PDB file of C-alpha atoms in Angstrom:
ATOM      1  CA  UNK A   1       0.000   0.000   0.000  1.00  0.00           C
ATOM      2  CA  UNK A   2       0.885   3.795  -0.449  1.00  0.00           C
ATOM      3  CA  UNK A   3      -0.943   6.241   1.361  1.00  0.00           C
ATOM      4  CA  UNK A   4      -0.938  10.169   0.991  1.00  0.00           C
ATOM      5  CA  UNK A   5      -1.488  12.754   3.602  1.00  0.00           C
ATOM      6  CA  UNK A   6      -1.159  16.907   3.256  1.00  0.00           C
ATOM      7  CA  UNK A   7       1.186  17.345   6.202  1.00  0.00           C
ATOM      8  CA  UNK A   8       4.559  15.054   7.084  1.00  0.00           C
ATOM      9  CA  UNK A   9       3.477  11.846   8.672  1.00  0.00           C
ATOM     10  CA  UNK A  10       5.765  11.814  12.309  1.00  0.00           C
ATOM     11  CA  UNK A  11       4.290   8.636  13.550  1.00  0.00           C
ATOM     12  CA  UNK A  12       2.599   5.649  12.679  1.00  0.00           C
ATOM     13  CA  UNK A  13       0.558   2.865  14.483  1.00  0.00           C
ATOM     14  CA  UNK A  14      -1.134  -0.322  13.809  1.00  0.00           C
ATOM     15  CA  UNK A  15      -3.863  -1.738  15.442  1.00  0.00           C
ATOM     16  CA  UNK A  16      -4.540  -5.390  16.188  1.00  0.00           C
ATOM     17  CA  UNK A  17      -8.285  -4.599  17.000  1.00  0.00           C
ATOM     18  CA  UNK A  18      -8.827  -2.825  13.859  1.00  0.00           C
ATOM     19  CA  UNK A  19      -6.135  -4.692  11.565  1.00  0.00           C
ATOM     20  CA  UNK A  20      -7.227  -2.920   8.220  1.00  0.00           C
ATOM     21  CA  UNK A  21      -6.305   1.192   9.652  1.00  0.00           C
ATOM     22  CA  UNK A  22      -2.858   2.466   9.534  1.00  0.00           C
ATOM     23  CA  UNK A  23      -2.986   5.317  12.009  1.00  0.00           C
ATOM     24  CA  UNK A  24      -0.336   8.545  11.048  1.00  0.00           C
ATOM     25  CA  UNK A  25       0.419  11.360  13.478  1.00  0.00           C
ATOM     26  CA  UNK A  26       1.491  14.206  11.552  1.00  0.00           C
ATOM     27  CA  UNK A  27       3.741  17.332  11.965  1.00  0.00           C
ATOM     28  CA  UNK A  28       0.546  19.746  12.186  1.00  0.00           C
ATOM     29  CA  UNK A  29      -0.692  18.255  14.641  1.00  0.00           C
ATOM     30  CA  UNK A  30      -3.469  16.166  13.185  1.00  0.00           C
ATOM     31  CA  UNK A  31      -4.277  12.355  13.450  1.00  0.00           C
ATOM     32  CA  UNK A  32      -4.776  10.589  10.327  1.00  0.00           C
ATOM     33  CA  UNK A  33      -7.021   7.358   9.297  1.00  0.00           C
ATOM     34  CA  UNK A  34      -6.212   5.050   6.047  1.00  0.00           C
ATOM     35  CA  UNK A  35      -8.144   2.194   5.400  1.00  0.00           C
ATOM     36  CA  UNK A  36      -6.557  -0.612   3.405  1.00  0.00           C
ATOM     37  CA  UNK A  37     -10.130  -1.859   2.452  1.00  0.00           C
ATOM     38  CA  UNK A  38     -10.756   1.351   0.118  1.00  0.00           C
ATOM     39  CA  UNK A  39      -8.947   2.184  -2.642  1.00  0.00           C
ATOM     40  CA  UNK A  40      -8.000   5.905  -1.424  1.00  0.00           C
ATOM     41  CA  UNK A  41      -4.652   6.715  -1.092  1.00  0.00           C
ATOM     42  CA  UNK A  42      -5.835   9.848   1.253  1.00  0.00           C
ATOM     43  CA  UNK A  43      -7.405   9.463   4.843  1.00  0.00           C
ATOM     44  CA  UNK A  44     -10.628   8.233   5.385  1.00  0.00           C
ATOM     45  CA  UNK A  45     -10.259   9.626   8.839  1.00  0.00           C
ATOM     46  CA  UNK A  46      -8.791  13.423  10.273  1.00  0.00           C
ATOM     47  CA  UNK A  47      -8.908  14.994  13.276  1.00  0.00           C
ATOM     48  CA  UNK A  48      -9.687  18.383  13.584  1.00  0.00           C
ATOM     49  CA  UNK A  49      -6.600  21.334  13.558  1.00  0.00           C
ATOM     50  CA  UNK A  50      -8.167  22.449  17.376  1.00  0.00           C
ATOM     51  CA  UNK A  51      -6.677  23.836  20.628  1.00  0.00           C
ATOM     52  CA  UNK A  52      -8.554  20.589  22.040  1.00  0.00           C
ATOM     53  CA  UNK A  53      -5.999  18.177  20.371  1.00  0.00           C
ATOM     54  CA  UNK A  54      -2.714  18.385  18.924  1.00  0.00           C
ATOM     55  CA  UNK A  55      -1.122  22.051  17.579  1.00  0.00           C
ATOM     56  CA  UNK A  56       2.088  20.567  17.195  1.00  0.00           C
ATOM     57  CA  UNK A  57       3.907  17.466  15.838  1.00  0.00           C
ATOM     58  CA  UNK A  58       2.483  14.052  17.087  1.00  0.00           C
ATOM     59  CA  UNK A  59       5.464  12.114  17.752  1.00  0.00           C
ATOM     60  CA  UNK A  60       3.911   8.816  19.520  1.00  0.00           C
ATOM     61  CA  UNK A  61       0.750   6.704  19.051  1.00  0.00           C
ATOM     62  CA  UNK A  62      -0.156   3.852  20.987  1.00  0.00           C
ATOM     63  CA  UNK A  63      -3.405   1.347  20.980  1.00  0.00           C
ATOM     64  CA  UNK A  64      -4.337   0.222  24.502  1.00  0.00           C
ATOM     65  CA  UNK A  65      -7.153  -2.057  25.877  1.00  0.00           C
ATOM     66  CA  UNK A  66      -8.739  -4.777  24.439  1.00  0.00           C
ATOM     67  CA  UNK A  67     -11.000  -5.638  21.446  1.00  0.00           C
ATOM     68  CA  UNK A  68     -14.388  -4.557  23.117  1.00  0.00           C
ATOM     69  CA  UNK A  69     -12.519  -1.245  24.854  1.00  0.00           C
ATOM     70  CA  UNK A  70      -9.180   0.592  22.950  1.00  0.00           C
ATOM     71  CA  UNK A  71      -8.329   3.879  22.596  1.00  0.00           C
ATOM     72  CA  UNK A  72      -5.682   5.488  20.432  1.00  0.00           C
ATOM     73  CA  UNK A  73      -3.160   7.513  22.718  1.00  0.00           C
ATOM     74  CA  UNK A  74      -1.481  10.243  20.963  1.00  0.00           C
ATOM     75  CA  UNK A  75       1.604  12.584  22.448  1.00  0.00           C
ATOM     76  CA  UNK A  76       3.117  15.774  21.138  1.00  0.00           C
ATOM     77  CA  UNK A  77       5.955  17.523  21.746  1.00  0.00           C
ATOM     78  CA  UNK A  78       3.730  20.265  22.841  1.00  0.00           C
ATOM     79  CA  UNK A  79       3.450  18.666  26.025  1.00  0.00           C
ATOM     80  CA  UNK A  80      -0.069  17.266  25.367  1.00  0.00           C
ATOM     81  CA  UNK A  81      -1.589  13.750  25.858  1.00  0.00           C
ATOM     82  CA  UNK A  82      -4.762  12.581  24.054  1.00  0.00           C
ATOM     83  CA  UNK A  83      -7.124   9.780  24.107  1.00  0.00           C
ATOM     84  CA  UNK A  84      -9.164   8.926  21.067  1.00  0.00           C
ATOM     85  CA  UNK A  85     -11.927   6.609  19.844  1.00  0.00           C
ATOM     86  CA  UNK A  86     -10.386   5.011  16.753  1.00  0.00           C
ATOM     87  CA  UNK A  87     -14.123   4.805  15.145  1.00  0.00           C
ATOM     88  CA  UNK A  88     -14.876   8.688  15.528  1.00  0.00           C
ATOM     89  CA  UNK A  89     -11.737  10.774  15.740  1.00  0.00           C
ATOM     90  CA  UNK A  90     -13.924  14.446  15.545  1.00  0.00           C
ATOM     91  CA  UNK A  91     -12.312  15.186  19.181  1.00  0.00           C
ATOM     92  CA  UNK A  92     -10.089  13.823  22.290  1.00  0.00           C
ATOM     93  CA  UNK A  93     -12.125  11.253  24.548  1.00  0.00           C
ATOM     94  CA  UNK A  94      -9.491  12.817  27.361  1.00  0.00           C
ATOM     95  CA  UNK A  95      -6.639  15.258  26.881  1.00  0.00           C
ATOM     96  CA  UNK A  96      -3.349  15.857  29.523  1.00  0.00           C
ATOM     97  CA  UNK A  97      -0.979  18.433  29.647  1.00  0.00           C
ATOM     98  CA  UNK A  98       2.191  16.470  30.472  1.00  0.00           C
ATOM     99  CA  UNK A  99       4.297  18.494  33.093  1.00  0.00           C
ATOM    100  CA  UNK A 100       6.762  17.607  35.945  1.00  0.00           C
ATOM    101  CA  UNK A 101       6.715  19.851  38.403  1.00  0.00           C
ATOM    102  CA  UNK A 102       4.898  22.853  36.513  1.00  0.00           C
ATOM    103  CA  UNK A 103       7.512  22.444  33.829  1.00  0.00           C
ATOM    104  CA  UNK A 104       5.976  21.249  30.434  1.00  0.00           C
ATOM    105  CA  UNK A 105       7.433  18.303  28.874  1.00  0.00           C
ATOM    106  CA  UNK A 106       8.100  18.501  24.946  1.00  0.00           C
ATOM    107  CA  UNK A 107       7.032  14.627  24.726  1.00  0.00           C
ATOM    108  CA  UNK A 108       8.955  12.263  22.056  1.00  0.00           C
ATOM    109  CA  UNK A 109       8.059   8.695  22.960  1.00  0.00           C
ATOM    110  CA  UNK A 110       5.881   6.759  24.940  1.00  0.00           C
ATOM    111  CA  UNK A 111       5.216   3.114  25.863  1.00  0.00           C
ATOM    112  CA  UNK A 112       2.337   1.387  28.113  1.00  0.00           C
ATOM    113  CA  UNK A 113       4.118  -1.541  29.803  1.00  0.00           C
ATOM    114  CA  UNK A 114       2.145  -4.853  29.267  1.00  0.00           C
ATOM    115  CA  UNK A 115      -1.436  -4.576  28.683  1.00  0.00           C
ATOM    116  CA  UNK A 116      -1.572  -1.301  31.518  1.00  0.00           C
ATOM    117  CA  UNK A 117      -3.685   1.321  30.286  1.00  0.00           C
ATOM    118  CA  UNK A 118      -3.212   3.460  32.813  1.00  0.00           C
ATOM    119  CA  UNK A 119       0.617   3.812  33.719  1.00  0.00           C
ATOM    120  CA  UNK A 120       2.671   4.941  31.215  1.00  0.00           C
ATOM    121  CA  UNK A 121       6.206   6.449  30.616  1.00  0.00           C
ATOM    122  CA  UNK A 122       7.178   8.722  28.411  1.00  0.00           C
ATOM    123  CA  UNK A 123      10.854   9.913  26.607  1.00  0.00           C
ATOM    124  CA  UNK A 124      11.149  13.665  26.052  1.00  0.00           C
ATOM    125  CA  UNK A 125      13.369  16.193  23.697  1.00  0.00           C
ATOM    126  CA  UNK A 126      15.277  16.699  26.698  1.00  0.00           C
ATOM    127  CA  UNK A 127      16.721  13.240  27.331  1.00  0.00           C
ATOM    128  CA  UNK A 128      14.874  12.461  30.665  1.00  0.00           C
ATOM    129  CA  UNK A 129      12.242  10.068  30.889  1.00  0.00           C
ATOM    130  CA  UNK A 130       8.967  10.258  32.994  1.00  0.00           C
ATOM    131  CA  UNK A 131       6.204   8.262  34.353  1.00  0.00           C
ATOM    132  CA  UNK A 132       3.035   8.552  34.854  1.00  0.00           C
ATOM    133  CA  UNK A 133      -0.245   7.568  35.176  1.00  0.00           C
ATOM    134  CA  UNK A 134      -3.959   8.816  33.138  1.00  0.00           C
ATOM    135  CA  UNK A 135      -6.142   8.502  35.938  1.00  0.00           C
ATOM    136  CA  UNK A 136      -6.449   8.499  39.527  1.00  0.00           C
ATOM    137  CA  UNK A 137      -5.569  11.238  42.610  1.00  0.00           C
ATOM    138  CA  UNK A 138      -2.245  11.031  40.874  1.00  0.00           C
ATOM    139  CA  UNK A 139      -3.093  11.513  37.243  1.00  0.00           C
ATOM    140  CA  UNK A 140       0.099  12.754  35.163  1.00  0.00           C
ATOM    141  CA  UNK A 141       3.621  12.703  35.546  1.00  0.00           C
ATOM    142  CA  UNK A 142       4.978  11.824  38.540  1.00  0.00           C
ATOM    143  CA  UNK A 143       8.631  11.189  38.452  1.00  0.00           C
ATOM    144  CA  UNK A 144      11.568  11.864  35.911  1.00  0.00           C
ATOM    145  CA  UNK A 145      14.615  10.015  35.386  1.00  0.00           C
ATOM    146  CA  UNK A 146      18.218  11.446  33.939  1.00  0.00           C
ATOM    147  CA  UNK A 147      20.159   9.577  31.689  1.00  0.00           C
ATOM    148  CA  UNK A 148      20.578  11.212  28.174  1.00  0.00           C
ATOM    149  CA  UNK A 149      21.999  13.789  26.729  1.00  0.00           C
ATOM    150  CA  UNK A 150      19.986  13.921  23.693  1.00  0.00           C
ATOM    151  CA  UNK A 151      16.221  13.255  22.640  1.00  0.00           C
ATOM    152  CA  UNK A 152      14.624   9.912  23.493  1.00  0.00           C
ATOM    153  CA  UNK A 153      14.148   8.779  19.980  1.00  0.00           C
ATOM    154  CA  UNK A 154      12.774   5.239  21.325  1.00  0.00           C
ATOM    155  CA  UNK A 155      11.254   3.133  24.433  1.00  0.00           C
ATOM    156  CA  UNK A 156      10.101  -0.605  24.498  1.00  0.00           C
ATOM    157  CA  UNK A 157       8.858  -2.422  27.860  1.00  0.00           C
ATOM    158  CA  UNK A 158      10.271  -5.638  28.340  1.00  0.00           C
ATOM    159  CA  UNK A 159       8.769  -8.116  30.037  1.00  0.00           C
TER     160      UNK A 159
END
């Protein structure tokens, strides 16, 4: 397959709930849908430019859950967090402003370990990396960890 798309495609994720969309995050900020069982090369799918999402480059997409509940995560290096509904992506389910200690972090990479849905860390421009959770009394980042001198350009949990 080749697929098309108006702005730079940053990221891109599979699903193995919905095995025929190829998700893109792209460098305006938008999420982008193809569907392998139609014969565009364009989107099926866009989200909306909006201060609700993403105004800058989505760097990281992950699908979490299971097959009867999964969201799309997407992170920017605006320091922003969304959850989306892969079937209607007009506007975040949830968004999070990722900061440590007031201090906004320009978000590269992410990773839920396992099958978690809640915890999550995250690599940054900076070269630290965070954790964090989505919900709780303790929703966001929670503690940072040195370690690079450069962006975190990748993160895989290991079980």
């Amino acid at each position: 397959y080749i697929f098309n798309c108006q702005s730079w495609v940053t990221s891109c994720a599979f699903s193995k709930f919905h095995p025929n969309i190829v998700l893109g995050g792209t460098y305006s900020g938008q999420i982008v849908v193809w569907d392998t069982r139609t014969n565009k090369r364009t989107p099926v799918q866009r989200t909306a430019l909006s201060a609700s999402s993403h105004t800058h480059p989505v760097y990281c997409l992950q699908v979490i859950g299971t097959q009867n509940a999964n969201n799309l995560i997407s992170i920017s290096n605006e320091g922003k967090m969304c959850s989306w509904n892969i079937e209607m992506m007009t506007q975040p389910q949830e968004s999070m402003d990722l900061a440590y200690r007031t201090k906004p972090v320009a978000a590269t990479r992410m990773v839920f370990p396992g099958v978690e849905v809640n915890n999550f860390i995250i690599g940054s421009e900076e070269g630290q990396a965070y954790s964090g959770s989505r919900h709780g009394n303790k929703a966001g980042i929670q503690e940072s960890y040195e370690g690079h001198f450069g962006p975190i350009t990748g993160l895989f949990y290991l079980r």
